[in-house]
């Protein structure tokens, strides 16, 4: 690949010579989703993927067997590595930075690049950023960049908005966080599908990605792309730029720091022809591991050709564990175990989620073939570099970073006594020597039990929970974590402020873990009649918390409406949800309503329609639920409503349309609610023909918070996208949209998605103050997750 003019100018700028500084060059290679056991030298007996170049780095340097990332997912780990600070001190308490998300690293925060730059280094980031940017998307045009239905094509309106954005500088990226130069893809499986150089896209994306590239673990989200964009070209291009940077700096004897966050073996599993099938494991990700290893070899070769290999610090690691959803179980059947002896995979709080490959080669200092069992963390890199450069970090930098330099010099003693690593959900674990405490229950445990305590020295697979045997240790480690949180740092120094209030987890841990199997979709709750209509009783099934005393306690209430196209369906759709929410302490109900055939709808009185009848009944159900708050033991000011598909449409209009009232309803009870739980709500464009059932006509300021779930392949989603924009235009910024990759309408009705969506609904209710702690519903083992677009 030819060097761009900008890159040539950057590389030819005057820099300090190495002779003047005596400072080592620094190369940090961060693989993406590479499991601990994917590296052959970590897993010689149960690893089947050859990684000769990574293994060679280990033979020539030091291999850490107890090295960790900050999280079981991407963005949090990158934050900690670059800043030396735990990610949960920021707004990112769980999950990752979303598509088109804002910067996570504060502009005034010192990064490892800023540290090196201050010591005369040239600094470059080449690869995947995924830490947010200040995307210059014009106000009111965000909808033109996301949520594309299947079969969509780019319109002139799309292209005009994309031209307006991608012809501008993109703020908040790597070149504003300590790096002189950047080249890469922001997130390779997300838009924009193009390279970014410094703060500009390399070309203007003008088409949507071909839908053939949105299948088989290729790209994940539809969005603006350069015409002819090829996913296979990304990794080789990053290798080209990295080698060019190293060669130029070496030729000019300029000390440099290269941060090389690779895009692989994370999706897209776009394997180049040379490597297709090379692993002989029948798995594209396994082939991509080999292609990744080969690129590491290219980079090391460029370092050696530069003549300074002995005084070049090379760090190789991964942001988290292997992604189970790209075929972990099949690989294990074939004899390859991506997590080696560890429990769990990417996203999880178990070791397989965050214990990662961690190799450091520095021939001038590190004894070849060394193996360290000392506890290490990616956050340690910034203080290690500061010690190497013989400089001191400010008090407000590297708050959770300990120097690994003594270990690199051969002193086999701990440099940190403790470390914190989290699940994607935010659930934390804390290490104290050989002990590991997880502040939540084991989803595989048959009984309750709040915390998990493991002796990793004897039980690396985290199979024997010792929390009940060592309550005093559990208490001490909980207190240690609390101190780390409140002090704003885990290193010695002045107390610092966290960016936000850090979420605590003891409340969830003290509850009983449950699985979806614990609830019975065939078992109705207490049947209560809320009205009669059409000559038939209309009923709701009500579920109460265990030991609930309506005369003594007033808890929040939830009332749900099933889907079925306004003419079918059953309250059974939300039985599991209601049973689970009742187990968490709420009174939960799922209500029936008139379900009319075309013939029955035709017989309705003038002015009534099928949809209008449904809304009338839903309003009656909400009023009855609130009017009988004393008997039910609920607080009428803390009632949440929602529904699935047509039920979501009904729930919203029942609380927003001032009309469509049953004259028999109590006049002194309103239909206001404190929140919405909406599962792929069906908002039809045909509703505009009837103002009474058109959601868009009844959105208004001051609406209650909402959480909305959709599959990205749901044909009803465009209707919600329009409503979501109107919801915000009306002055409501309190609706959260969560997307399930590759899922269609009704995905929440089946596992694992039912559990995934219920856990997020639980967290939403906790944010409203209606529940405490983390969900007690066990996380499904599939690795399925929702994203916030």
PDB file of C-alpha atoms in Angstrom, residues 366-545:
ATOM      1  CA  UNK A 366      14.072  -9.659  29.901  1.00  0.00           C
ATOM      2  CA  UNK A 367      15.603 -13.126  30.167  1.00  0.00           C
ATOM      3  CA  UNK A 368      14.455 -15.292  27.232  1.00  0.00           C
ATOM      4  CA  UNK A 369      12.025 -18.080  27.981  1.00  0.00           C
ATOM      5  CA  UNK A 370      10.976 -16.573  31.306  1.00  0.00           C
ATOM      6  CA  UNK A 371       7.560 -17.454  32.706  1.00  0.00           C
ATOM      7  CA  UNK A 372       5.922 -15.366  35.431  1.00  0.00           C
ATOM      8  CA  UNK A 373       2.997 -16.512  37.533  1.00  0.00           C
ATOM      9  CA  UNK A 374       2.703 -13.118  39.203  1.00  0.00           C
ATOM     10  CA  UNK A 375      -0.593 -11.251  38.942  1.00  0.00           C
ATOM     11  CA  UNK A 376      -0.523  -8.687  36.119  1.00  0.00           C
ATOM     12  CA  UNK A 377      -3.090  -6.412  34.532  1.00  0.00           C
ATOM     13  CA  UNK A 378      -3.185  -4.489  31.277  1.00  0.00           C
ATOM     14  CA  UNK A 379      -3.690  -1.328  33.305  1.00  0.00           C
ATOM     15  CA  UNK A 380      -0.087  -1.819  34.475  1.00  0.00           C
ATOM     16  CA  UNK A 381       1.401  -0.782  31.151  1.00  0.00           C
ATOM     17  CA  UNK A 382       1.360   2.983  31.660  1.00  0.00           C
ATOM     18  CA  UNK A 383       3.245   2.872  34.989  1.00  0.00           C
ATOM     19  CA  UNK A 384       5.640   0.270  33.603  1.00  0.00           C
ATOM     20  CA  UNK A 385       6.474   2.607  30.711  1.00  0.00           C
ATOM     21  CA  UNK A 386       6.780   5.541  33.109  1.00  0.00           C
ATOM     22  CA  UNK A 387       9.333   3.590  35.178  1.00  0.00           C
ATOM     23  CA  UNK A 388      11.248   2.575  32.067  1.00  0.00           C
ATOM     24  CA  UNK A 389      11.390   6.207  30.972  1.00  0.00           C
ATOM     25  CA  UNK A 390      12.336   7.238  34.510  1.00  0.00           C
ATOM     26  CA  UNK A 391       9.477   9.657  34.849  1.00  0.00           C
ATOM     27  CA  UNK A 392       6.673  10.002  37.375  1.00  0.00           C
ATOM     28  CA  UNK A 393       2.966   9.831  36.664  1.00  0.00           C
ATOM     29  CA  UNK A 394       0.783  12.662  37.945  1.00  0.00           C
ATOM     30  CA  UNK A 395      -1.493  11.819  40.870  1.00  0.00           C
ATOM     31  CA  UNK A 396      -4.526  11.840  38.561  1.00  0.00           C
ATOM     32  CA  UNK A 397      -3.108   9.358  36.049  1.00  0.00           C
ATOM     33  CA  UNK A 398      -2.623   5.590  36.132  1.00  0.00           C
ATOM     34  CA  UNK A 399      -4.674   5.279  39.309  1.00  0.00           C
ATOM     35  CA  UNK A 400      -4.864   1.490  38.963  1.00  0.00           C
ATOM     36  CA  UNK A 401      -1.481   0.861  37.346  1.00  0.00           C
ATOM     37  CA  UNK A 402       1.422  -0.976  38.995  1.00  0.00           C
ATOM     38  CA  UNK A 403       4.866  -1.214  37.410  1.00  0.00           C
ATOM     39  CA  UNK A 404       5.861  -4.596  35.998  1.00  0.00           C
ATOM     40  CA  UNK A 405       9.468  -3.481  35.575  1.00  0.00           C
ATOM     41  CA  UNK A 406      10.782  -5.394  38.637  1.00  0.00           C
ATOM     42  CA  UNK A 407       9.274  -8.618  37.275  1.00  0.00           C
ATOM     43  CA  UNK A 408      10.747  -7.944  33.829  1.00  0.00           C
ATOM     44  CA  UNK A 409      14.135  -7.568  35.479  1.00  0.00           C
ATOM     45  CA  UNK A 410      13.775 -10.999  37.057  1.00  0.00           C
ATOM     46  CA  UNK A 411      12.507 -10.178  40.553  1.00  0.00           C
ATOM     47  CA  UNK A 412       9.873 -12.852  41.141  1.00  0.00           C
ATOM     48  CA  UNK A 413       7.755 -10.994  43.687  1.00  0.00           C
ATOM     49  CA  UNK A 414       4.224  -9.559  43.441  1.00  0.00           C
ATOM     50  CA  UNK A 415       3.892  -5.960  42.273  1.00  0.00           C
ATOM     51  CA  UNK A 416       0.141  -5.905  42.897  1.00  0.00           C
ATOM     52  CA  UNK A 417      -1.771  -7.787  45.585  1.00  0.00           C
ATOM     53  CA  UNK A 418      -5.164  -7.312  44.006  1.00  0.00           C
ATOM     54  CA  UNK A 419      -6.891  -6.589  40.707  1.00  0.00           C
ATOM     55  CA  UNK A 420     -10.435  -6.105  39.449  1.00  0.00           C
ATOM     56  CA  UNK A 421     -11.903  -7.580  36.272  1.00  0.00           C
ATOM     57  CA  UNK A 422     -15.551  -7.505  35.258  1.00  0.00           C
ATOM     58  CA  UNK A 423     -18.101  -9.288  33.123  1.00  0.00           C
ATOM     59  CA  UNK A 424     -19.697  -7.461  30.211  1.00  0.00           C
ATOM     60  CA  UNK A 425     -22.707  -6.938  32.488  1.00  0.00           C
ATOM     61  CA  UNK A 426     -20.482  -5.034  34.913  1.00  0.00           C
ATOM     62  CA  UNK A 427     -20.469  -7.802  37.544  1.00  0.00           C
ATOM     63  CA  UNK A 428     -17.034  -7.479  39.190  1.00  0.00           C
ATOM     64  CA  UNK A 429     -14.512  -9.955  40.460  1.00  0.00           C
ATOM     65  CA  UNK A 430     -11.626  -9.050  42.724  1.00  0.00           C
ATOM     66  CA  UNK A 431      -8.369 -10.924  43.164  1.00  0.00           C
ATOM     67  CA  UNK A 432      -6.428 -11.071  46.406  1.00  0.00           C
ATOM     68  CA  UNK A 433      -3.408 -13.263  45.819  1.00  0.00           C
ATOM     69  CA  UNK A 434      -4.640 -16.753  44.961  1.00  0.00           C
ATOM     70  CA  UNK A 435      -8.213 -15.910  45.981  1.00  0.00           C
ATOM     71  CA  UNK A 436     -10.911 -14.618  43.630  1.00  0.00           C
ATOM     72  CA  UNK A 437     -14.265 -13.252  44.750  1.00  0.00           C
ATOM     73  CA  UNK A 438     -17.167 -12.768  42.339  1.00  0.00           C
ATOM     74  CA  UNK A 439     -19.896 -10.507  43.682  1.00  0.00           C
ATOM     75  CA  UNK A 440     -22.749 -12.528  42.273  1.00  0.00           C
ATOM     76  CA  UNK A 441     -24.221 -16.023  42.296  1.00  0.00           C
ATOM     77  CA  UNK A 442     -23.126 -18.881  40.077  1.00  0.00           C
ATOM     78  CA  UNK A 443     -25.761 -19.356  37.325  1.00  0.00           C
ATOM     79  CA  UNK A 444     -24.898 -23.072  37.247  1.00  0.00           C
ATOM     80  CA  UNK A 445     -25.451 -23.591  40.964  1.00  0.00           C
ATOM     81  CA  UNK A 446     -28.579 -25.647  41.726  1.00  0.00           C
ATOM     82  CA  UNK A 447     -29.331 -23.710  44.901  1.00  0.00           C
ATOM     83  CA  UNK A 448     -29.055 -20.119  46.038  1.00  0.00           C
ATOM     84  CA  UNK A 449     -25.954 -18.584  47.542  1.00  0.00           C
ATOM     85  CA  UNK A 450     -24.847 -15.061  47.005  1.00  0.00           C
ATOM     86  CA  UNK A 451     -21.115 -14.856  46.282  1.00  0.00           C
ATOM     87  CA  UNK A 452     -18.492 -17.021  44.642  1.00  0.00           C
ATOM     88  CA  UNK A 453     -15.049 -17.503  46.157  1.00  0.00           C
ATOM     89  CA  UNK A 454     -12.421 -19.574  44.391  1.00  0.00           C
ATOM     90  CA  UNK A 455      -8.893 -20.635  45.286  1.00  0.00           C
ATOM     91  CA  UNK A 456      -7.317 -20.332  41.835  1.00  0.00           C
ATOM     92  CA  UNK A 457      -4.136 -22.010  42.989  1.00  0.00           C
ATOM     93  CA  UNK A 458      -6.045 -25.262  43.505  1.00  0.00           C
ATOM     94  CA  UNK A 459      -9.055 -24.661  41.262  1.00  0.00           C
ATOM     95  CA  UNK A 460      -8.121 -22.781  38.089  1.00  0.00           C
ATOM     96  CA  UNK A 461     -11.385 -23.942  36.486  1.00  0.00           C
ATOM     97  CA  UNK A 462     -13.506 -22.191  39.157  1.00  0.00           C
ATOM     98  CA  UNK A 463     -15.525 -25.323  39.909  1.00  0.00           C
ATOM     99  CA  UNK A 464     -15.596 -25.264  43.736  1.00  0.00           C
ATOM    100  CA  UNK A 465     -17.244 -22.282  45.367  1.00  0.00           C
ATOM    101  CA  UNK A 466     -15.750 -21.818  48.847  1.00  0.00           C
ATOM    102  CA  UNK A 467     -17.688 -18.711  49.871  1.00  0.00           C
ATOM    103  CA  UNK A 468     -19.689 -20.526  52.565  1.00  0.00           C
ATOM    104  CA  UNK A 469     -16.496 -21.932  54.106  1.00  0.00           C
ATOM    105  CA  UNK A 470     -14.646 -18.613  54.306  1.00  0.00           C
ATOM    106  CA  UNK A 471     -17.142 -15.872  55.217  1.00  0.00           C
ATOM    107  CA  UNK A 472     -14.426 -13.785  56.845  1.00  0.00           C
ATOM    108  CA  UNK A 473     -12.386 -13.767  53.628  1.00  0.00           C
ATOM    109  CA  UNK A 474     -15.461 -12.841  51.605  1.00  0.00           C
ATOM    110  CA  UNK A 475     -16.125  -9.918  53.953  1.00  0.00           C
ATOM    111  CA  UNK A 476     -12.501  -8.731  53.797  1.00  0.00           C
ATOM    112  CA  UNK A 477     -12.390  -8.867  50.001  1.00  0.00           C
ATOM    113  CA  UNK A 478     -15.698  -7.039  49.722  1.00  0.00           C
ATOM    114  CA  UNK A 479     -14.268  -4.317  51.942  1.00  0.00           C
ATOM    115  CA  UNK A 480     -11.099  -4.193  49.841  1.00  0.00           C
ATOM    116  CA  UNK A 481     -13.171  -3.602  46.702  1.00  0.00           C
ATOM    117  CA  UNK A 482     -15.208  -0.928  48.446  1.00  0.00           C
ATOM    118  CA  UNK A 483     -11.999   0.864  49.406  1.00  0.00           C
ATOM    119  CA  UNK A 484     -10.687   0.645  45.832  1.00  0.00           C
ATOM    120  CA  UNK A 485     -13.950   2.197  44.650  1.00  0.00           C
ATOM    121  CA  UNK A 486     -14.204   4.984  47.195  1.00  0.00           C
ATOM    122  CA  UNK A 487     -10.525   5.973  47.055  1.00  0.00           C
ATOM    123  CA  UNK A 488     -10.744   6.454  43.281  1.00  0.00           C
ATOM    124  CA  UNK A 489      -7.529   4.485  42.933  1.00  0.00           C
ATOM    125  CA  UNK A 490      -5.947   1.162  43.901  1.00  0.00           C
ATOM    126  CA  UNK A 491      -2.350   2.454  43.911  1.00  0.00           C
ATOM    127  CA  UNK A 492      -0.801   4.532  46.685  1.00  0.00           C
ATOM    128  CA  UNK A 493      -1.458   8.235  46.347  1.00  0.00           C
ATOM    129  CA  UNK A 494      -3.940  11.019  46.840  1.00  0.00           C
ATOM    130  CA  UNK A 495      -7.614  10.144  46.713  1.00  0.00           C
ATOM    131  CA  UNK A 496      -9.180  10.702  43.289  1.00  0.00           C
ATOM    132  CA  UNK A 497     -12.731  11.132  42.051  1.00  0.00           C
ATOM    133  CA  UNK A 498     -14.515   8.557  39.934  1.00  0.00           C
ATOM    134  CA  UNK A 499     -16.288  10.036  36.921  1.00  0.00           C
ATOM    135  CA  UNK A 500     -19.637   8.657  38.088  1.00  0.00           C
ATOM    136  CA  UNK A 501     -21.158   6.900  41.045  1.00  0.00           C
ATOM    137  CA  UNK A 502     -19.856   3.333  40.745  1.00  0.00           C
ATOM    138  CA  UNK A 503     -22.527   0.641  40.734  1.00  0.00           C
ATOM    139  CA  UNK A 504     -22.381  -1.743  43.688  1.00  0.00           C
ATOM    140  CA  UNK A 505     -23.325  -5.415  43.508  1.00  0.00           C
ATOM    141  CA  UNK A 506     -23.852  -6.828  47.020  1.00  0.00           C
ATOM    142  CA  UNK A 507     -27.650  -6.595  46.848  1.00  0.00           C
ATOM    143  CA  UNK A 508     -27.834  -8.886  43.828  1.00  0.00           C
ATOM    144  CA  UNK A 509     -25.311 -11.266  45.272  1.00  0.00           C
ATOM    145  CA  UNK A 510     -27.334 -11.759  48.419  1.00  0.00           C
ATOM    146  CA  UNK A 511     -30.405 -12.837  46.412  1.00  0.00           C
ATOM    147  CA  UNK A 512     -31.060 -16.319  45.104  1.00  0.00           C
ATOM    148  CA  UNK A 513     -29.924 -17.126  41.582  1.00  0.00           C
ATOM    149  CA  UNK A 514     -32.618 -18.416  39.280  1.00  0.00           C
ATOM    150  CA  UNK A 515     -32.738 -19.703  35.730  1.00  0.00           C
ATOM    151  CA  UNK A 516     -35.507 -19.344  33.187  1.00  0.00           C
ATOM    152  CA  UNK A 517     -36.331 -23.020  33.759  1.00  0.00           C
ATOM    153  CA  UNK A 518     -37.452 -22.154  37.275  1.00  0.00           C
ATOM    154  CA  UNK A 519     -40.585 -20.487  35.886  1.00  0.00           C
ATOM    155  CA  UNK A 520     -43.606 -22.220  34.366  1.00  0.00           C
ATOM    156  CA  UNK A 521     -45.174 -20.670  31.249  1.00  0.00           C
ATOM    157  CA  UNK A 522     -48.173 -22.993  31.700  1.00  0.00           C
ATOM    158  CA  UNK A 523     -48.932 -21.848  35.233  1.00  0.00           C
ATOM    159  CA  UNK A 524     -51.199 -18.766  35.412  1.00  0.00           C
ATOM    160  CA  UNK A 525     -51.159 -16.362  38.291  1.00  0.00           C
ATOM    161  CA  UNK A 526     -54.160 -15.374  40.335  1.00  0.00           C
ATOM    162  CA  UNK A 527     -57.027 -14.690  37.912  1.00  0.00           C
ATOM    163  CA  UNK A 528     -58.786 -11.386  38.562  1.00  0.00           C
ATOM    164  CA  UNK A 529     -61.551  -9.862  36.419  1.00  0.00           C
ATOM    165  CA  UNK A 530     -61.050  -6.186  35.692  1.00  0.00           C
ATOM    166  CA  UNK A 531     -64.174  -5.630  33.514  1.00  0.00           C
ATOM    167  CA  UNK A 532     -66.615  -7.176  31.108  1.00  0.00           C
ATOM    168  CA  UNK A 533     -66.717  -6.324  27.412  1.00  0.00           C
ATOM    169  CA  UNK A 534     -68.360  -7.984  24.463  1.00  0.00           C
ATOM    170  CA  UNK A 535     -70.328 -10.097  26.907  1.00  0.00           C
ATOM    171  CA  UNK A 536     -67.177 -11.730  28.273  1.00  0.00           C
ATOM    172  CA  UNK A 537     -65.078 -11.207  31.397  1.00  0.00           C
ATOM    173  CA  UNK A 538     -61.697  -9.566  30.802  1.00  0.00           C
ATOM    174  CA  UNK A 539     -59.097 -10.889  33.173  1.00  0.00           C
ATOM    175  CA  UNK A 540     -55.524 -10.397  34.248  1.00  0.00           C
ATOM    176  CA  UNK A 541     -53.180 -12.950  35.785  1.00  0.00           C
ATOM    177  CA  UNK A 542     -51.485 -11.440  38.838  1.00  0.00           C
ATOM    178  CA  UNK A 543     -48.256 -12.703  40.430  1.00  0.00           C
ATOM    179  CA  UNK A 544     -47.196 -11.666  43.931  1.00  0.00           C
ATOM    180  CA  UNK A 545     -43.795 -11.726  45.647  1.00  0.00           C
TER     181      UNK A 545
END
